[in-house]
Short mmCIF file of C-alpha atoms and ligand atoms in Angstrom, two decimals:
data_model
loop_
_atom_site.label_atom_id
_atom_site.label_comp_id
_atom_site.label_asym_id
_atom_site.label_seq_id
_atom_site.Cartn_x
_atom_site.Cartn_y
_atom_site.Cartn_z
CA UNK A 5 -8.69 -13.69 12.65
CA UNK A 6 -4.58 -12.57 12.31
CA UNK A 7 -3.41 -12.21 16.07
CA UNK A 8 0.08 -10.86 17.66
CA UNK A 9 1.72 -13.84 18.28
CA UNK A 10 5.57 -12.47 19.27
CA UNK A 11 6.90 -8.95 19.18
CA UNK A 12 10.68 -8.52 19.07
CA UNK A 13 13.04 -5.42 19.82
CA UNK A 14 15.98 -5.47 18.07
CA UNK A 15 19.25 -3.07 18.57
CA UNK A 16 21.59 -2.85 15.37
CA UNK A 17 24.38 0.10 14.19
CA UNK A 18 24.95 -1.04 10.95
CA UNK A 19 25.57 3.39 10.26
CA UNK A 20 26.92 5.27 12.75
CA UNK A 21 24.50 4.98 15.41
CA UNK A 22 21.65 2.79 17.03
CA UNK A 23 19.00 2.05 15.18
CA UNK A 24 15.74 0.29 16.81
CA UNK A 25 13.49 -1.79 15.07
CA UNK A 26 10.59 -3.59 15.99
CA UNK A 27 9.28 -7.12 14.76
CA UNK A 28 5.49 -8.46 15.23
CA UNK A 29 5.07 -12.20 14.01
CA UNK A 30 1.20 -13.13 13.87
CA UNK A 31 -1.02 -16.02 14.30
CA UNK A 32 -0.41 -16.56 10.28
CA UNK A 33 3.21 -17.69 10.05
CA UNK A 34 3.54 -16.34 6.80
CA UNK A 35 2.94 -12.84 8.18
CA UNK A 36 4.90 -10.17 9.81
CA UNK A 37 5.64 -6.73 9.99
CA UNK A 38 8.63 -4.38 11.01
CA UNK A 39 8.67 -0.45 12.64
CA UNK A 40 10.98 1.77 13.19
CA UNK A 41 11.19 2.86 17.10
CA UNK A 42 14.47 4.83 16.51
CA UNK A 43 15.42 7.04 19.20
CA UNK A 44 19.22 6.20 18.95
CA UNK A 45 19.73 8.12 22.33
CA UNK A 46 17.90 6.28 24.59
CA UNK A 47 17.52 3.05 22.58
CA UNK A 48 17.78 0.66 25.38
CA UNK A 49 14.74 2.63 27.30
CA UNK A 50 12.71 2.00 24.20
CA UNK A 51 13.50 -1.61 24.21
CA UNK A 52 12.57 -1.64 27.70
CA UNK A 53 9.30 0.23 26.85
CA UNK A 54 8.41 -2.20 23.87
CA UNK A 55 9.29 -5.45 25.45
CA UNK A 56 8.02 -4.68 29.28
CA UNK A 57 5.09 -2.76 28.23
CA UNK A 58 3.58 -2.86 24.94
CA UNK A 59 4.17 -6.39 24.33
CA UNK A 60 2.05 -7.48 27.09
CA UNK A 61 -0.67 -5.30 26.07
CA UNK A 62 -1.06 -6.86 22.57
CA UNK A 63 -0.28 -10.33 22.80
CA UNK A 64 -3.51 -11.90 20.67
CA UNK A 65 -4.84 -9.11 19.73
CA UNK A 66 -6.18 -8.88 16.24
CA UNK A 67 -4.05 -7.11 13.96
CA UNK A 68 -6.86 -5.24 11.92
CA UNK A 69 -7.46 -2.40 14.55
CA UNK A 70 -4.75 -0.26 14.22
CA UNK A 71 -6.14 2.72 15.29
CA UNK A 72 -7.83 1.07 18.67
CA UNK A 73 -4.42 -0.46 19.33
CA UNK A 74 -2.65 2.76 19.01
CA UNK A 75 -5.54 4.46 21.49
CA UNK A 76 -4.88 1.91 23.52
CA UNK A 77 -1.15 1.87 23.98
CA UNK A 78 -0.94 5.73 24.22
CA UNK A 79 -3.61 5.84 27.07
CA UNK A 80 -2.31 2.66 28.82
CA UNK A 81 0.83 4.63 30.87
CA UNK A 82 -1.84 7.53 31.45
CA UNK A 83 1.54 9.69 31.90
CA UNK A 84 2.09 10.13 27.88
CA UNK A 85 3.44 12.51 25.05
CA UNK A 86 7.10 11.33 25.68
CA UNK A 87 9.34 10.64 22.60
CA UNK A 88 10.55 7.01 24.39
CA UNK A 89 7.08 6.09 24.78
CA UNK A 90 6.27 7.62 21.73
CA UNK A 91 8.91 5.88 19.60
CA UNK A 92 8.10 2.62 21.27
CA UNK A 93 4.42 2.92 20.05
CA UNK A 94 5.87 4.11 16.67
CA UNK A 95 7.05 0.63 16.32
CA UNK A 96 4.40 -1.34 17.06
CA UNK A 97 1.77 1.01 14.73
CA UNK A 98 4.36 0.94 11.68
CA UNK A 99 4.72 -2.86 11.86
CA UNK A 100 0.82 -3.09 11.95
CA UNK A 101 0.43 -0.80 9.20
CA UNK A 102 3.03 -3.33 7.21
CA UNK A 103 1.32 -6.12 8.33
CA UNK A 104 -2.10 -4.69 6.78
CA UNK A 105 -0.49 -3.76 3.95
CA UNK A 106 0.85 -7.52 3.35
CA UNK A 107 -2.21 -9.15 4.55
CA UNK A 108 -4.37 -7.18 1.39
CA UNK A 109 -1.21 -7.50 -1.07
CA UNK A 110 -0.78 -3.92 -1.44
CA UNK A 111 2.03 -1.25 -0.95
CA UNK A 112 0.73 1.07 1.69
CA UNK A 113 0.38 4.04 -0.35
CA UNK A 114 -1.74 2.45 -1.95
CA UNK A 115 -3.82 2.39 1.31
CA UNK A 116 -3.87 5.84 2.11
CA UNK A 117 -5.52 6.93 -1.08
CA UNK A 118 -2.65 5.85 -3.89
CA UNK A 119 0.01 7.97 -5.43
CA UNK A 120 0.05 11.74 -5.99
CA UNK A 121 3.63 11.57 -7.43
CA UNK A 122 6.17 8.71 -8.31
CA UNK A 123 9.15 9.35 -6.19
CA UNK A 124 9.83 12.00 -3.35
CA UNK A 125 12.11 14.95 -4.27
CA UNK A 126 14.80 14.78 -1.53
CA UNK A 127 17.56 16.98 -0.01
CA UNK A 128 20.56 15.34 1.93
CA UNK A 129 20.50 15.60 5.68
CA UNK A 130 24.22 16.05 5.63
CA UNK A 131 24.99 19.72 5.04
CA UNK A 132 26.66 21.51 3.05
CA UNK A 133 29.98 22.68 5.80
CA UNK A 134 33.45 23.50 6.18
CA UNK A 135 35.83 25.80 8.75
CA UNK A 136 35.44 28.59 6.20
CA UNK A 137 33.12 30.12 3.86
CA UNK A 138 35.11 28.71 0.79
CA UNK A 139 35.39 25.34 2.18
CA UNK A 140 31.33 25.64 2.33
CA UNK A 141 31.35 26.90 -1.43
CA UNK A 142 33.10 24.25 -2.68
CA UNK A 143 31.25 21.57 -1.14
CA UNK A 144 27.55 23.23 -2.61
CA UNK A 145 29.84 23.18 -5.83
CA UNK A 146 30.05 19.63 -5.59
CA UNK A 147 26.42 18.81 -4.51
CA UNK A 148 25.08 21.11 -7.62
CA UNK A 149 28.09 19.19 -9.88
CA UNK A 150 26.36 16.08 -8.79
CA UNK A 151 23.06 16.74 -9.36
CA UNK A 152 21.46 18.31 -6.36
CA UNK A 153 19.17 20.90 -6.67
CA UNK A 154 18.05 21.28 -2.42
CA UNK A 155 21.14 22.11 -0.37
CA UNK A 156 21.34 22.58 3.18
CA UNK A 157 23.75 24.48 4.20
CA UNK A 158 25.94 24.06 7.96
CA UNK A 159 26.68 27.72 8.74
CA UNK A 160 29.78 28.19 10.57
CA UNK A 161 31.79 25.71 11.69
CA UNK A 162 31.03 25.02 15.11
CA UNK A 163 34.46 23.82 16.63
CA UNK A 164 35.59 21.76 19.59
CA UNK A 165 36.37 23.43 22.54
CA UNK A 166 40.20 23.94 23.29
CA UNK A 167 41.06 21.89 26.16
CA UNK A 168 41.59 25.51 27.89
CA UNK A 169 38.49 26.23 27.06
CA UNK A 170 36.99 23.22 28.72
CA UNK A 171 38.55 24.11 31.83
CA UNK A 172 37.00 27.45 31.46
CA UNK A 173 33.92 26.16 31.09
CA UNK A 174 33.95 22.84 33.17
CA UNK A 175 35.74 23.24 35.74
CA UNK A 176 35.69 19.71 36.19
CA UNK A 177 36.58 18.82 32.51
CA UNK A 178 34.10 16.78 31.89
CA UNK A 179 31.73 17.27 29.50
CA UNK A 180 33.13 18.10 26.26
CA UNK A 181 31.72 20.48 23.54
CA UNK A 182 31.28 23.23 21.01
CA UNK A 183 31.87 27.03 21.47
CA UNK A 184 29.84 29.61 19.91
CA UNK A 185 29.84 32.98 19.93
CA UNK A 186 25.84 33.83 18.63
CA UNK A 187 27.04 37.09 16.81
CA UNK A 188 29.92 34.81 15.09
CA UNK A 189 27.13 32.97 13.98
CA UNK A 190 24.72 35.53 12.66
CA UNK A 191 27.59 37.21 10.79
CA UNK A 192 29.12 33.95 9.42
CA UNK A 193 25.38 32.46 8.07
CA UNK A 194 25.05 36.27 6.44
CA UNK A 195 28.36 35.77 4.80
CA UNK A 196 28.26 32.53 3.82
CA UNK A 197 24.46 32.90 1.65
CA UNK A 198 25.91 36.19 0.58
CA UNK A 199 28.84 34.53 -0.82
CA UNK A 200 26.88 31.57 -2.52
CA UNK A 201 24.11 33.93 -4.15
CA UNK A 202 27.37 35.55 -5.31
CA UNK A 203 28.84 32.71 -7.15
CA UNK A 204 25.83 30.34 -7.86
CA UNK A 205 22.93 32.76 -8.26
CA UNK A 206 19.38 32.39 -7.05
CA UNK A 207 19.06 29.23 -8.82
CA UNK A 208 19.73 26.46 -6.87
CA UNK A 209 17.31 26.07 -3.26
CA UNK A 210 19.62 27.10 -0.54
CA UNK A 211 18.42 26.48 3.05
CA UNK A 212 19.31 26.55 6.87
CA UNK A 213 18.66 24.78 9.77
CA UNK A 214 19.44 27.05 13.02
CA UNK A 215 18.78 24.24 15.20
CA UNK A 216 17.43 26.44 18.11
CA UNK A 217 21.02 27.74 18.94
CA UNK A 218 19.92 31.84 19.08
CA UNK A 219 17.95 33.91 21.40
CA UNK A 220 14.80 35.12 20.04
CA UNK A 221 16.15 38.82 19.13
CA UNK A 222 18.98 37.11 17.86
CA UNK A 223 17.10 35.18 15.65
CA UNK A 224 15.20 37.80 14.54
CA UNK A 225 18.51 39.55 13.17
CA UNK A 226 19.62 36.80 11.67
CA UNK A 227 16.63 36.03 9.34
CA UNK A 228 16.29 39.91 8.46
CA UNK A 229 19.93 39.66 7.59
CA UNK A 230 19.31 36.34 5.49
CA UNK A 231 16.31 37.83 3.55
CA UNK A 232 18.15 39.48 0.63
CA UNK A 233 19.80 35.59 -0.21
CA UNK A 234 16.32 33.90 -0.92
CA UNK A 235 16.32 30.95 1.02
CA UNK A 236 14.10 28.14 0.74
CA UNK A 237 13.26 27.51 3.91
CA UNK A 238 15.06 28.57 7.32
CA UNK A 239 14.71 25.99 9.69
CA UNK A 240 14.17 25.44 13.87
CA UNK A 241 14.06 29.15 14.47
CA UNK A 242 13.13 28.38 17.88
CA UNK A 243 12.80 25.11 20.42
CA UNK A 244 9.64 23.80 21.34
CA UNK A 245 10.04 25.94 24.68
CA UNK A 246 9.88 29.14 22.57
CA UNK A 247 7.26 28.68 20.12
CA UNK A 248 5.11 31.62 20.63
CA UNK A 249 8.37 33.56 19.52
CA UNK A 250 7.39 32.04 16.07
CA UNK A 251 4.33 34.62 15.67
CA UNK A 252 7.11 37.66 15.70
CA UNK A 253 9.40 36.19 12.98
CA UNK A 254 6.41 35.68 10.70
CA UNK A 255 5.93 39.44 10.73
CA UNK A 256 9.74 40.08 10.34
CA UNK A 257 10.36 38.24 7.15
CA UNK A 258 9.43 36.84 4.14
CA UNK A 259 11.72 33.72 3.93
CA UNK A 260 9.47 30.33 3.98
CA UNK A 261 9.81 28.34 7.89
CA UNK A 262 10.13 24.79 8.77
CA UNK A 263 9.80 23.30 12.04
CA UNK A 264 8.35 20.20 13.82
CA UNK A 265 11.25 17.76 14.43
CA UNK A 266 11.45 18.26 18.09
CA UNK A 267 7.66 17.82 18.37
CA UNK A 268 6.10 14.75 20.21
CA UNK A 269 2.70 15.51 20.43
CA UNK A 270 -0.65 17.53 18.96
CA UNK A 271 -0.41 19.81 21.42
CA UNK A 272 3.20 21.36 19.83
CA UNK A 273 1.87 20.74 15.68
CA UNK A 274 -1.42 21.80 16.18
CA UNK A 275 -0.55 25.40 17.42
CA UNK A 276 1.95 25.97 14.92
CA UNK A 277 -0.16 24.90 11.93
CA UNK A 278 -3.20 26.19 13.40
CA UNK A 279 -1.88 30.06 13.31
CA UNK A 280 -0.12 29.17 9.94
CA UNK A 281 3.60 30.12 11.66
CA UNK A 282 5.53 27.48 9.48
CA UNK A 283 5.60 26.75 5.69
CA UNK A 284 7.05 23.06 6.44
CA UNK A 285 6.42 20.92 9.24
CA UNK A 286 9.23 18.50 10.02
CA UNK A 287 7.88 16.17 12.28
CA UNK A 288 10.15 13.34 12.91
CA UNK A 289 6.63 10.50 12.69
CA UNK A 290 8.60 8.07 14.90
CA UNK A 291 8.90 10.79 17.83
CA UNK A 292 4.81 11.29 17.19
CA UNK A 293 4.14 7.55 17.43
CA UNK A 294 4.05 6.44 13.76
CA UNK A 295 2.19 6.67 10.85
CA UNK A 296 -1.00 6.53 12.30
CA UNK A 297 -0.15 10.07 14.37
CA UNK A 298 1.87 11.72 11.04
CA UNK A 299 -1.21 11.20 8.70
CA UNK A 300 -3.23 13.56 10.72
CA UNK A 301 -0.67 15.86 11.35
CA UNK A 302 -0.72 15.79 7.31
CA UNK A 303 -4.35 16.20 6.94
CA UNK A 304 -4.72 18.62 9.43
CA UNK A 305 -1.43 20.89 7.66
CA UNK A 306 -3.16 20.22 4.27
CA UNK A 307 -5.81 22.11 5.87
CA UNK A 308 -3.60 24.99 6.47
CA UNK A 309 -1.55 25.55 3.09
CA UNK A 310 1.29 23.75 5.08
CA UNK A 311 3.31 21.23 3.39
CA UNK A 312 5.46 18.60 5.01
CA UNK A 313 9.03 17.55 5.10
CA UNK A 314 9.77 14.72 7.53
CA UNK A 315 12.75 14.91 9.62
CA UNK A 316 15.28 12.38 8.09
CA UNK A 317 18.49 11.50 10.03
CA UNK A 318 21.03 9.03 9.90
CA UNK A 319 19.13 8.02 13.13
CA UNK A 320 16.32 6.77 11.09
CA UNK A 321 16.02 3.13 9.96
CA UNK A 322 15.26 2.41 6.27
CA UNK A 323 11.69 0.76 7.68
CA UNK A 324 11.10 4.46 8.76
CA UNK A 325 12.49 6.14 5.91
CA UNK A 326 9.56 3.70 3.99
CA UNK A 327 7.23 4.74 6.16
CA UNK A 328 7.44 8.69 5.71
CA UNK A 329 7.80 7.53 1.82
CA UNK A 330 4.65 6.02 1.45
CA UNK A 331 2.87 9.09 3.15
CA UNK A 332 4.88 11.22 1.13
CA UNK A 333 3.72 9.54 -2.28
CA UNK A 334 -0.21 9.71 -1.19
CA UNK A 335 -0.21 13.19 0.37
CA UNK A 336 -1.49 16.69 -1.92
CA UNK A 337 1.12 18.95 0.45
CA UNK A 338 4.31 16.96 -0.06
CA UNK A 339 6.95 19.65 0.33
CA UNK A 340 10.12 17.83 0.61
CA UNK A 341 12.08 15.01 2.08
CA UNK A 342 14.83 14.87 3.79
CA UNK A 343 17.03 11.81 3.50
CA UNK A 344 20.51 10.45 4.78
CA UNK A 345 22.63 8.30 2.30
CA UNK A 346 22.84 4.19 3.68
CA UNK A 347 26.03 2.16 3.89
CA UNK A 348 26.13 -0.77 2.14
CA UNK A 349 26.03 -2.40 5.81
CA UNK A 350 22.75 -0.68 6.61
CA UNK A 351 21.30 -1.62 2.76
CA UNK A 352 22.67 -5.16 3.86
CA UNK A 353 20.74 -5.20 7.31
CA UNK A 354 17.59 -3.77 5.54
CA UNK A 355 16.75 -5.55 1.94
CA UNK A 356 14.52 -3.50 0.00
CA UNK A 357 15.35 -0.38 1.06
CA UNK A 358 13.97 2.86 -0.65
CA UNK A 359 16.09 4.03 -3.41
CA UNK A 360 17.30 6.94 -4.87
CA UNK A 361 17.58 7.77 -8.42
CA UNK A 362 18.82 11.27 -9.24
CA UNK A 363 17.82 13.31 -6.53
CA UNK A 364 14.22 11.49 -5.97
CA UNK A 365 13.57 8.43 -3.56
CA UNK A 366 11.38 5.38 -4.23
CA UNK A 367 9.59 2.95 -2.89
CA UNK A 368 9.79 -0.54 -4.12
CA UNK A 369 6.19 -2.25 -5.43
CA UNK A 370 5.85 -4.70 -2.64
CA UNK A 371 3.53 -5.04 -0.08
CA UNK A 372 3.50 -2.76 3.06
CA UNK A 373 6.60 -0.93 3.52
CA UNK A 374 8.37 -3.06 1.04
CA UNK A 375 11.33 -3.10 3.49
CA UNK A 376 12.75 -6.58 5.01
CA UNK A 377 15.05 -7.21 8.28
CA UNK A 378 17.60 -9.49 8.37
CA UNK A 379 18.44 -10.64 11.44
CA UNK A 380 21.26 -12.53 11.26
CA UNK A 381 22.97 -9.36 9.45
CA UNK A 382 21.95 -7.14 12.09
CA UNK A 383 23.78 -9.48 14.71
CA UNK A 384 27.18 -8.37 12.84
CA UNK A 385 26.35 -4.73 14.44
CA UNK A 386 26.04 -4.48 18.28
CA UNK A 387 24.88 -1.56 19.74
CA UNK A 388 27.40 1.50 20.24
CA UNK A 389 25.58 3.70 22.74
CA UNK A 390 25.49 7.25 20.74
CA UNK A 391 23.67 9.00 23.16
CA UNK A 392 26.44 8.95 25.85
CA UNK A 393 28.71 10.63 23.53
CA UNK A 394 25.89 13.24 21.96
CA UNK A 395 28.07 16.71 21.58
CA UNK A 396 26.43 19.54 23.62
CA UNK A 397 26.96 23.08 22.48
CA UNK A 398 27.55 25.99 25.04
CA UNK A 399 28.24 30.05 25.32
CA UNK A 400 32.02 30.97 25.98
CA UNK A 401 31.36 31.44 29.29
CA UNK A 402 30.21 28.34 29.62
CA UNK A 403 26.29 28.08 29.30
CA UNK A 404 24.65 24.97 27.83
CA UNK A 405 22.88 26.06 24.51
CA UNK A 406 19.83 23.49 24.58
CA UNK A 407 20.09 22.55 20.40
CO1 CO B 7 16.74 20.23 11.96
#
């Protein structure tokens, strides 16, 4: 019997923010796996959470039962469905689930039923933005120039607050952020897909991401306004808080929805694939616990016509990004992925990373997630603390806009 011997947290920012990865060395010294518990905000809680918590738990326990393990750790706190806790179980289960995968010689696709497909079609999470509507033109330009046939697109440029504008809105002047005006917004999204359809056409897959800025009526405008430019998917119409809102946009349009990556637990998925209000759910698996949580939310969408597009960040580590791979090769309802570029320091960090030829991402052929850590690289990258410098959004008079 293969027991947890040593679980390590480790902290690195080879990118441009924290990433948190998680290390389980067995009773076999050959053997160990890696997850991603990447919640770059609060990284240090999920350290805390990992090392304090979980670790204790699982020390020589055998590594076969993933599922019991993953019962166990979500019931242990009784208080649950939290994305630190959540992301702290995430990687634990993702480093068993590589650790399986090694111990039977096999990629894990192959474990969840083999390949449907050979790569995952991809979109960049990076959109498509500029200060003005032919800024925003010439970067989709470039993106369709260099291949891409998905293109998110940024809406209007959300600026900085003027330092008078701060005052106006802090009085204290400290917390510095964006400024929008929602009907701005609305009118600048309209122009902007009007303006693309104009010059490009309806070929290439033009999409959205509202990131819960807009009231509900509000975001009912906006999507009838949108409807004419064929979008493929308009995304975060509303914040967890709001979901029930979801049930009126359905009737109000025809353009395809994706939603999910604020979700942390059944009880947000299963309602919105259960009444079929989504297209594309966008769970982001770390925030759900790992890959033993994001296969059922698969199965359960398959169920429901839904198909999936993780959520894929820069805040994701390339163990993650292998994780939502291999689901994405084995699943029948693969919809998309969404996937951020790597520096050469994070490819350094992370040997084996997933790779992308044309627009499509691979996995490589080895066992488990097929990704490594290297910790002596990683050292080269402290910590930078993101989440104390996370840009909040408000009204002009003001009001924090929770996106
Ligand atoms: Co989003």
């Amino acid at each position: 019997m293969v027991t947890i011997s040593n679980i390590k947290t480790f902290i690195t920012a080879p990118g441009r923010c924290d990433l948190v990865v998680v290390k389980i060395e067995t009773s076999d010294p050959t053997i160990y796996g890696l997850g991603c518990a990447t919640f770059t905000q609060r990284a240090l809680a999920i350290k805390t959470a990992v090392d304090e918590y979980l670790a204790p738990l699982l020390y020589g326990r055998c590594v076969n039962n993933i599922e019991d393990l993953w019962q166990s750790m979500y019931g242990n706190s009784y208080w649950r469905n939290g994305p630190v806790l959540n992301n702290a179980i995430s990687g634990i289960d993702e480093a068993l689930w590589d650790i399986k995968g090694k111990m039977l010689g096999a990629p894990l696709y192959e474990l969840f039923g083999g390949k449907c497909r050979k790569g995952a079609q991809v979109y960049l999470s990076g959109n498509a933005y500029g200060s003005d509507t032919e800024s925003v033109v010439r970067c989709v330009k470039e993106r369709l120039d260099a291949g891409c046939r998905y293109i998110r697109v940024g809406g209007p440029k959300v600026s900085e607050a003027s330092a008078e504008e701060t005052q106006r809105q802090m009085p204290d002047g400290a917390i510095y952020g964006g400024s929008i005006d929602p009907d701005e917004f609305i009118s600048g999204c309209i122009e902007q897909f009007k303006t693309l359809r104009e010059q490009f056409g309806y070929g290439p897959k033009l999409m959205l991401d509202v990131h819960e800025k807009l009231t509900p009526p509000q975001m009912l405008k906006l999507a009838k306004g949108l409807e004419p430019y064929d979008l493929f998917f308009l995304e975060d119409c509303f914040s967890p808080e709001k979901l029930e809102w979801l049930n009126l946009l359905r009737m109000h349009t025809t353009t395809p929805l994706s939603i999910g990556e604020l979700f942390n637990n059944e009880n947000e998925y299963r309602y919105v694939i259960t009444n079929r209000l989504t297209d594309y759910i966008r769970c982001h698996i770390s925030q759900l616990g790992g890959i033993t949580p994001a296969r059922k939310v698969a199965v359960l969408a398959e169920q429901f016509g839904i198909k999936t597009i993780w959520h894929g960040p820069g805040d994701l580590s390339p163990v993650g990004v292998a994780a939502q791979l291999h689901i994405d090769l084995a699943i029948p309802n693969f919809g998309l992925q969404e996937y951020t570029v790597p520096t050469k320091a994070i490819n350094d960090v992370f040997p084996g990373s997933p790779e992308l030829r044309g627009d499509y991402l691979y996995v490589n052929e080895a066992p488990g997630l097929g990704v490594d850590f290297d910790e002596g690289e990683a050292e080269k990258y402290p910590p930078i603390g993101y989440g104390l410098t996370r840009f909040i959004n408000r009204l002009p008079d003001g009001t924090v806009i929770r996106s």
